[in-house]
Tab-separated table of C-alpha atoms in Angstrom:
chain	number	residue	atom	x	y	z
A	1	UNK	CA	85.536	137.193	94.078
A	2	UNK	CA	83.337	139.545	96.326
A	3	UNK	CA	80.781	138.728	98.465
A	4	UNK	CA	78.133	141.279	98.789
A	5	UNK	CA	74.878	140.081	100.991
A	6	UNK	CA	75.624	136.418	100.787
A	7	UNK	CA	75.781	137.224	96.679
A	8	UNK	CA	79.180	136.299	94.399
A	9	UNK	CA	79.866	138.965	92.259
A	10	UNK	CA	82.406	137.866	88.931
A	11	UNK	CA	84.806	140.231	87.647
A	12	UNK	CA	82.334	142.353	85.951
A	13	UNK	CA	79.539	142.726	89.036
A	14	UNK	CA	77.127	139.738	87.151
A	15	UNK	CA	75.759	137.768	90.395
A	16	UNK	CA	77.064	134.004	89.741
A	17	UNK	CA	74.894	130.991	90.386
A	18	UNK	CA	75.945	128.602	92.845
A	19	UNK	CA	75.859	125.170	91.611
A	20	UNK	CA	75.823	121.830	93.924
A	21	UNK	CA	77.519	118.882	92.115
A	22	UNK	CA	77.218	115.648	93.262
A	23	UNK	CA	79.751	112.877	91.195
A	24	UNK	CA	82.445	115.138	90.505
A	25	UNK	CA	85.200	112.056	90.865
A	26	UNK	CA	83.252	110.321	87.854
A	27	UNK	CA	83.554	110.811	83.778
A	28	UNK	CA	81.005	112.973	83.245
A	29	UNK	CA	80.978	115.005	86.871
A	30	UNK	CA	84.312	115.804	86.325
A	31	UNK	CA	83.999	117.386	83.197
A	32	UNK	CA	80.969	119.400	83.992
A	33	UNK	CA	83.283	120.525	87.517
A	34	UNK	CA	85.568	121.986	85.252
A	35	UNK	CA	83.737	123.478	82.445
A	36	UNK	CA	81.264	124.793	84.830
A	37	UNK	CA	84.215	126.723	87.189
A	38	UNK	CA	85.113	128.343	83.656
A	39	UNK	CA	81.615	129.955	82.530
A	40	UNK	CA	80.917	131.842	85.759
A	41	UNK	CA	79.291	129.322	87.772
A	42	UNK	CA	80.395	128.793	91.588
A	43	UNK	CA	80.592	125.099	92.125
A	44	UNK	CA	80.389	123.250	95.479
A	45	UNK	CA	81.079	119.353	94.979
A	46	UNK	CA	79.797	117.199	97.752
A	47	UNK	CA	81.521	113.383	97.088
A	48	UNK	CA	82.598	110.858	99.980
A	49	UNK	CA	86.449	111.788	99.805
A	50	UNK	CA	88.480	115.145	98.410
A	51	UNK	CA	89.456	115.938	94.696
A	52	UNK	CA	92.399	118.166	94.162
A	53	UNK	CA	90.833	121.445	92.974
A	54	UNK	CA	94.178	123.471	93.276
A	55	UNK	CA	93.194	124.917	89.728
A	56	UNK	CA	89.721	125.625	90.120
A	57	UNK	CA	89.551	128.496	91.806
A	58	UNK	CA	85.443	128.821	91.207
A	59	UNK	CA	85.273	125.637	93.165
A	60	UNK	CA	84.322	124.689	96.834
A	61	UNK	CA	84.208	121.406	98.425
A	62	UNK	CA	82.309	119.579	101.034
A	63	UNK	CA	83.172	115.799	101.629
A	64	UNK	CA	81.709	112.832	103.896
A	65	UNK	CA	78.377	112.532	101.559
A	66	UNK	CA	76.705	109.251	100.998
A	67	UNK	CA	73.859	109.483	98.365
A	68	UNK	CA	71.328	106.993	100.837
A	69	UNK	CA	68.553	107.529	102.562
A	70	UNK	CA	69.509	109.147	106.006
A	71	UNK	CA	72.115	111.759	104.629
A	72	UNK	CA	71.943	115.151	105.885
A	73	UNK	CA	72.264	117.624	103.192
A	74	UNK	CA	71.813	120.975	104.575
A	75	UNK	CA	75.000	122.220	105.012
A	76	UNK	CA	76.097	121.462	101.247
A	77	UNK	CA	72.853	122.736	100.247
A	78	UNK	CA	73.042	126.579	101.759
A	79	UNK	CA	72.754	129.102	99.259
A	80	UNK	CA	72.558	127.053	96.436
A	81	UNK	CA	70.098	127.900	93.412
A	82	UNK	CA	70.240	124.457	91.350
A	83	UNK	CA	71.573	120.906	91.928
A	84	UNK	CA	73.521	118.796	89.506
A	85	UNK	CA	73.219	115.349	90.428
A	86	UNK	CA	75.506	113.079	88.329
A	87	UNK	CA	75.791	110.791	91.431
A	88	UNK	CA	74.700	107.241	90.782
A	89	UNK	CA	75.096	103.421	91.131
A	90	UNK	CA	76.134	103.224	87.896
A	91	UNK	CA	75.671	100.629	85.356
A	92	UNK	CA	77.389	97.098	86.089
A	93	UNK	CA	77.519	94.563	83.344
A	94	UNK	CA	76.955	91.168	84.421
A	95	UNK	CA	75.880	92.152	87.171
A	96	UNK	CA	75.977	88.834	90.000
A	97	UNK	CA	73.462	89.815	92.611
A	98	UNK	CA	70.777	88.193	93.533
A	99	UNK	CA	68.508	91.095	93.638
A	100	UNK	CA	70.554	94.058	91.228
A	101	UNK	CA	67.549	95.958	91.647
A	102	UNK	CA	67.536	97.043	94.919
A	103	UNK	CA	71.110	98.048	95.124
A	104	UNK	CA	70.716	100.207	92.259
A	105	UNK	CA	67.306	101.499	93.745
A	106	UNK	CA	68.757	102.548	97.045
A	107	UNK	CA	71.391	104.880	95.578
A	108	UNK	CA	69.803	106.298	92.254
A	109	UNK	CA	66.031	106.400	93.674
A	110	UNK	CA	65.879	106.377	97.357
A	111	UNK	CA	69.360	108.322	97.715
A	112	UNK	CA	68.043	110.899	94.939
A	113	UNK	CA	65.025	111.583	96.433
A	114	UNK	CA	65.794	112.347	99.765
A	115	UNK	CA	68.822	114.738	97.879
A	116	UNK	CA	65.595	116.544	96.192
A	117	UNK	CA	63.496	116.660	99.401
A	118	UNK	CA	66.094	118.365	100.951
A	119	UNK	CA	67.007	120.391	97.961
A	120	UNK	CA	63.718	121.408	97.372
A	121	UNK	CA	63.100	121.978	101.408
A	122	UNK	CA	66.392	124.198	100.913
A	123	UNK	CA	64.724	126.912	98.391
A	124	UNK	CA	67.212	125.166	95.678
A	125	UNK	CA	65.356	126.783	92.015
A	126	UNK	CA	66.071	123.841	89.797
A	127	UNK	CA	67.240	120.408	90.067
A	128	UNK	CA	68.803	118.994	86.702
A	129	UNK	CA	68.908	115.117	86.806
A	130	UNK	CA	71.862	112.824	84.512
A	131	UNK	CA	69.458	109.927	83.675
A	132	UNK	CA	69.968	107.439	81.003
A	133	UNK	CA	68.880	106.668	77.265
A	134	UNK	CA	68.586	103.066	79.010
A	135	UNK	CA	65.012	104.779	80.668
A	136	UNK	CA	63.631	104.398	76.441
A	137	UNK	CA	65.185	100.871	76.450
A	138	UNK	CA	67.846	98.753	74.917
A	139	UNK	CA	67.771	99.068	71.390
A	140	UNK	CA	65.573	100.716	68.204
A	141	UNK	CA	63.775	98.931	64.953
A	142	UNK	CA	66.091	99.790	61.675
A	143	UNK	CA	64.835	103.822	60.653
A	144	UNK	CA	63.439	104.238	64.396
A	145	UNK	CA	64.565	106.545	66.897
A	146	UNK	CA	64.094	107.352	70.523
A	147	UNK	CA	61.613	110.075	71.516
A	148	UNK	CA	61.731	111.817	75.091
A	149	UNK	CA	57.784	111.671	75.155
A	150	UNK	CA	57.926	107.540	74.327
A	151	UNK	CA	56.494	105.120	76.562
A	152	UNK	CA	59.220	104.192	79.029
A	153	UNK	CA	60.732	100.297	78.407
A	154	UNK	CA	63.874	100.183	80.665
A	155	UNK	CA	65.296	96.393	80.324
A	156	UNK	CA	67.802	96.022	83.336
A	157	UNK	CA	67.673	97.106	86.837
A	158	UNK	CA	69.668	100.028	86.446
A	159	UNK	CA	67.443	101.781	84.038
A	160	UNK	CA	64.341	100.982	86.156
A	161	UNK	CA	65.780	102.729	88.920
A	162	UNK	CA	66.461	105.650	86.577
A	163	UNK	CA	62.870	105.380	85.234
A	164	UNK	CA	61.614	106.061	89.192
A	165	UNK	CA	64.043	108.411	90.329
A	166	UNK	CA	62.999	110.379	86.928
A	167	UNK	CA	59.381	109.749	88.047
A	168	UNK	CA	59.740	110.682	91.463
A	169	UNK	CA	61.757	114.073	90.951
A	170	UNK	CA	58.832	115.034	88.723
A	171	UNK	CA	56.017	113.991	91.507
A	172	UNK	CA	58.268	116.353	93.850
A	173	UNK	CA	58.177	119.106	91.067
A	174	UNK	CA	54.630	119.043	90.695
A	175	UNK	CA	54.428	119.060	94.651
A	176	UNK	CA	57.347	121.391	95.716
A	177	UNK	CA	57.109	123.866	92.631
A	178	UNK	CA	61.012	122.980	91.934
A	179	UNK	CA	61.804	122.859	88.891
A	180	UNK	CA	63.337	119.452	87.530
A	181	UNK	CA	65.304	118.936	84.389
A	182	UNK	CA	65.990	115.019	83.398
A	183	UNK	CA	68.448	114.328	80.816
A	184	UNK	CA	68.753	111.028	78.950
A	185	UNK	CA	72.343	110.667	77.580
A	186	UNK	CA	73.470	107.837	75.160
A	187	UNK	CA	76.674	106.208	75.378
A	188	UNK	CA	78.998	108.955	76.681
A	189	UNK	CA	82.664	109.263	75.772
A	190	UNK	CA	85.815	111.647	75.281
A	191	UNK	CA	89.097	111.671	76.810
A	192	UNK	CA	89.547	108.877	79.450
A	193	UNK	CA	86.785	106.960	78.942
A	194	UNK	CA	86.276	104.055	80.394
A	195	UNK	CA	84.016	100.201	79.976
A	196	UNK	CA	83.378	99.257	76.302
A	197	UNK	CA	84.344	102.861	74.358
A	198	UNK	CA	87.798	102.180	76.085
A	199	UNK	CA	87.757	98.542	75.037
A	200	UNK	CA	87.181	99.326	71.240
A	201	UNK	CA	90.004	102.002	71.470
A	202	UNK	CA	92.275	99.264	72.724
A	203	UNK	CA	91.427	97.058	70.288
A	204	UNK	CA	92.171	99.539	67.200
A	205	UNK	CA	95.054	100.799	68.885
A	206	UNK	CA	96.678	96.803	69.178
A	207	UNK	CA	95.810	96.799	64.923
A	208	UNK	CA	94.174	93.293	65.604
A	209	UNK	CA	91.674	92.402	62.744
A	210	UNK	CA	88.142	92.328	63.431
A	211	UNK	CA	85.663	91.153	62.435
A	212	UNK	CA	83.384	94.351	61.942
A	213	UNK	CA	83.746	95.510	58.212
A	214	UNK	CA	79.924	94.764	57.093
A	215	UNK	CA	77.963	96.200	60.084
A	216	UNK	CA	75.338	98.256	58.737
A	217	UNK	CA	73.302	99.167	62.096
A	218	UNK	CA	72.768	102.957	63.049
A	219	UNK	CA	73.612	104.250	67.060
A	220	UNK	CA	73.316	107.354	68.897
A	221	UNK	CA	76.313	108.467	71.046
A	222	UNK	CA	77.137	111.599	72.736
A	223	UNK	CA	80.764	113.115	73.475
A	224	UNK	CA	81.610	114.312	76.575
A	225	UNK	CA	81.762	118.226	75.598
A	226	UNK	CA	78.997	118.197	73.946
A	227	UNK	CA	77.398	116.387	76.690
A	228	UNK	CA	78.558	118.821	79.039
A	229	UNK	CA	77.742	121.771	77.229
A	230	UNK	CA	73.971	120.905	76.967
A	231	UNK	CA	73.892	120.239	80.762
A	232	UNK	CA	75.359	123.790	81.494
A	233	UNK	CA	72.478	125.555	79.054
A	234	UNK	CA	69.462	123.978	81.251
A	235	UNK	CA	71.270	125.656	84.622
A	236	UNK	CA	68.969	128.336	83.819
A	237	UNK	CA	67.167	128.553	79.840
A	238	UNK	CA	63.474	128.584	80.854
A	239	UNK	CA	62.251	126.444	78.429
A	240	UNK	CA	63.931	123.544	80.157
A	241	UNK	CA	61.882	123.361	83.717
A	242	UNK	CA	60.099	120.264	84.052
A	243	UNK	CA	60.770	118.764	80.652
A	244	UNK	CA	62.946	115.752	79.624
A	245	UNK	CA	65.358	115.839	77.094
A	246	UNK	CA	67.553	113.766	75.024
A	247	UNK	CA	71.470	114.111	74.305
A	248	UNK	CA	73.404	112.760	71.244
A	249	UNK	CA	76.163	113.965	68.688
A	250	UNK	CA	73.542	114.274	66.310
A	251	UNK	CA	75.036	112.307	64.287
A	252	UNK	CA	74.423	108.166	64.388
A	253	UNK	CA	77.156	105.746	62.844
A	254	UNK	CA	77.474	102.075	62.240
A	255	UNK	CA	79.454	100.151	64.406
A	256	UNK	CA	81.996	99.744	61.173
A	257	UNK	CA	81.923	103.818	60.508
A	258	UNK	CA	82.182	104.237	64.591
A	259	UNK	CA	85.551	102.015	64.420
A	260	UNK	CA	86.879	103.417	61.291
A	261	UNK	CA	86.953	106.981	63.152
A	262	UNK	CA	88.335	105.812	66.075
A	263	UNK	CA	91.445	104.063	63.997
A	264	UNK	CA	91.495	107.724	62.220
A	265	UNK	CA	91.070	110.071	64.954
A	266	UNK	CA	94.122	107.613	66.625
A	267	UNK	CA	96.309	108.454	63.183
A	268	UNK	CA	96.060	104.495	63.281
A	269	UNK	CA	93.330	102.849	60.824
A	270	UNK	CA	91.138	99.808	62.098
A	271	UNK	CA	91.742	96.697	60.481
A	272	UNK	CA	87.945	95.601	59.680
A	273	UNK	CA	87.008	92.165	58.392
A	274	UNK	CA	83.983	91.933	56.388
A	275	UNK	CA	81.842	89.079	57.906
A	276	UNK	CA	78.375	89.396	57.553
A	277	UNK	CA	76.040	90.217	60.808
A	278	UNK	CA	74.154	87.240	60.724
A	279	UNK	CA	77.315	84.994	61.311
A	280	UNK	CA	78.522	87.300	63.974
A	281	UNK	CA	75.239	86.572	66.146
A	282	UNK	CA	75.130	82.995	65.516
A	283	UNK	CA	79.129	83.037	67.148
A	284	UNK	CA	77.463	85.302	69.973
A	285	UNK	CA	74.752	82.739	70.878
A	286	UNK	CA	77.051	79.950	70.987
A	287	UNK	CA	79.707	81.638	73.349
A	288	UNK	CA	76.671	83.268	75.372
A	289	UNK	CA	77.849	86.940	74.053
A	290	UNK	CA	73.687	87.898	72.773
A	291	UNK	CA	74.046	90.996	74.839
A	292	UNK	CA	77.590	91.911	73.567
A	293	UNK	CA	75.907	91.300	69.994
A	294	UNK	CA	73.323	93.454	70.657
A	295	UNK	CA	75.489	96.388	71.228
A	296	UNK	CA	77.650	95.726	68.501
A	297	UNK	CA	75.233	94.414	65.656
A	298	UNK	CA	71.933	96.008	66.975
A	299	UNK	CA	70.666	100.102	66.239
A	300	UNK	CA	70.126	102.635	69.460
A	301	UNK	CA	68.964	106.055	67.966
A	302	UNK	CA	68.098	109.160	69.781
A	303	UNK	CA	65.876	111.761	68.126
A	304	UNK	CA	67.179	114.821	69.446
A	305	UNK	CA	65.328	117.525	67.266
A	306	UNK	CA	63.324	118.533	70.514
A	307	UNK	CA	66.117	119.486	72.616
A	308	UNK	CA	68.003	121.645	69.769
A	309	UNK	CA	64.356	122.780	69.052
A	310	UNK	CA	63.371	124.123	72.421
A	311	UNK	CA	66.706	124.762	73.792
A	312	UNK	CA	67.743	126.737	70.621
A	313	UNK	CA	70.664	124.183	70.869
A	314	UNK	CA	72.991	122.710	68.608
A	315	UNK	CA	75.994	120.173	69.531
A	316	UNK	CA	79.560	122.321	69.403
A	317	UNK	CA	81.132	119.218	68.449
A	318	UNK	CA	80.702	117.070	65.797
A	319	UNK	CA	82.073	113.421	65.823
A	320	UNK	CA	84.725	113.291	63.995
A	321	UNK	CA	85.678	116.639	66.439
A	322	UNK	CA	84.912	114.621	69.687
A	323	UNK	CA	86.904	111.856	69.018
A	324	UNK	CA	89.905	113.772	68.020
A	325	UNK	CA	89.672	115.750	71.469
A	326	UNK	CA	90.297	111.978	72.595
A	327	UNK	CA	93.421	111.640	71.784
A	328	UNK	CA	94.755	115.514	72.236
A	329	UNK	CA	98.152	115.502	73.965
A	330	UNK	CA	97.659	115.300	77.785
A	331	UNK	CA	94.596	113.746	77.149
């Protein structure tokens, strides 16, 4: 790499953008670290502790970075043209704490914001924002499906705090004339995985019989690549400044149809009992499991005809392709 008046030249003299990552050590940062080091991109992470980047050459890190309040972001920030900020208190379920609101709201609103000030402060172009489908709500009415433009209905603390860090970033747009990109992923999953995607893929992969055979609800997920690749295309497509967008697959299965590809995509078919959905939630509400129910028995679509519409964007992967990348060797 040459650097001509503080510029990165690639192989072929094409000035590179310099990215700033924040969450490269989680599932989605880390894919984006690598994908991004492969398409041109120079990529400083800034995380509390070191990754091994021995084979990412396109990649530069700085370390000791809290996302709170009082942290000093200037010397990750120099020469950087647009901010990635995966970073987050992410979700906890059943979560204990007597207020779960302001924990999450002092890492992914407070610590976010004063990342933007500084970005913003810094001449950083764009600012592109991982929020969460949990900003729409919890769940959709049978035919239904999630709009970026609907009336925000977070129902935990975590997607509250998403909801103002999404509404502060765009106050700071409007005020700093950086541009801010929000995306609102479903359920995200591919190769290592982890919380309730890697729970179902246990469960298939022990053949124990469940009882999931007659579900007939509809939900939105998103794999990782796919994911990834629509995070990459708003580093710099105009259309995307200052909009919101959804992600998804596309594609929306029933929890039955989601299991069955897991089992195939695994070369090891689920064993699905047919009880009907009404039984199931009467079992939850007994045992206390409504939420777990919900997920399970309950519909979560995304529309996302806006974002392949204005993007001119349409997911590389389809499902059945994402979930075999799961289970690749080395994966």
């Amino acid at each position: 790499i040459s650097i001509v008046n503080n510029f990165h030249l690639d192989a072929n003299n094409q000035i590179q953008t310099k990215l700033l990552l924040t969450g490269a050590s989680g599932f989605v940062g880390g894919f984006l670290m690598r994908e991004a080091s492969t398409r041109s991109f120079l990529v400083r992470i800034a995380g509390r502790g070191y990754l091994s980047l021995t084979d990412l050459p396109e990649c530069e890190q700085s370390s000791g970075f809290e996302l709170l309040s009082d942290a000093d972001w200037s010397q990750a920030l120099i020469r950087v043209e647009v901010v990635i900020h995966c970073a987050a208190r992410a979700h906890i379920m059943n979560e204990e704490l007597a207020d779960p609101l302001a924990e999450y709201r002092k890492v992914n609103v407070v610590g976010t914001l004063n990342l933007a000030r500084q970005a913003a402060a810094a001449g950083v172009k764009r600012f592109i924002f991982i929020s969460s489908i949990k900003v729409n709500g919890e769940s959709t009415a049978p035919g239904q499906r999630f709009l970026a433009s609907d009336i925000p209905a977070p129902e935990d603390a975590y997607g509250q705090s998403k909801l103002e860090a999404e509404q502060g970033l765009l106050a700071l747009a409007q005020e700093t004339g950086m541009e801010v990109v929000i995306i609102r992923p479903p359920l995200v999953y591919g190769p290592g995985v982890k919380g309730n995607f890697a729970s179902m893929i246990r469960l298939v992969d022990k053949g124990l019989p469940l009882p999931l055979g007659a579900i007939h609800n509809r939900r939105s997920l998103v794999g990782i690549d796919n994911l990834v690749d629509l995070i990459i295309l708003c580093i710099d497509h105009p259309a995307a400044a200052n909009r919101i967008f959804l992600a998804g697959d596309g594609e929306d299965l029933s929890t039955t149809e989601l299991l069955r590809a897991v089992g195939k995509a695994m070369g090891r078919p689920a064993r699905l009992m047919p009880l009907p959905a009404a039984f199931l939630r009467c079992g939850a509400t007994l045992l206390g499991k409504q939420a777990v129910a919900k997920r399970l028995l309950g519909s979560l679509q995304v529309d996302i005809s806006q974002t392949c519409d204005d993007l001119d964007w349409k997911p590389p992967f389809t499902v059945e392709e994402s979930l075999r990348r799961c289970f690749l060797p080395g994966n």
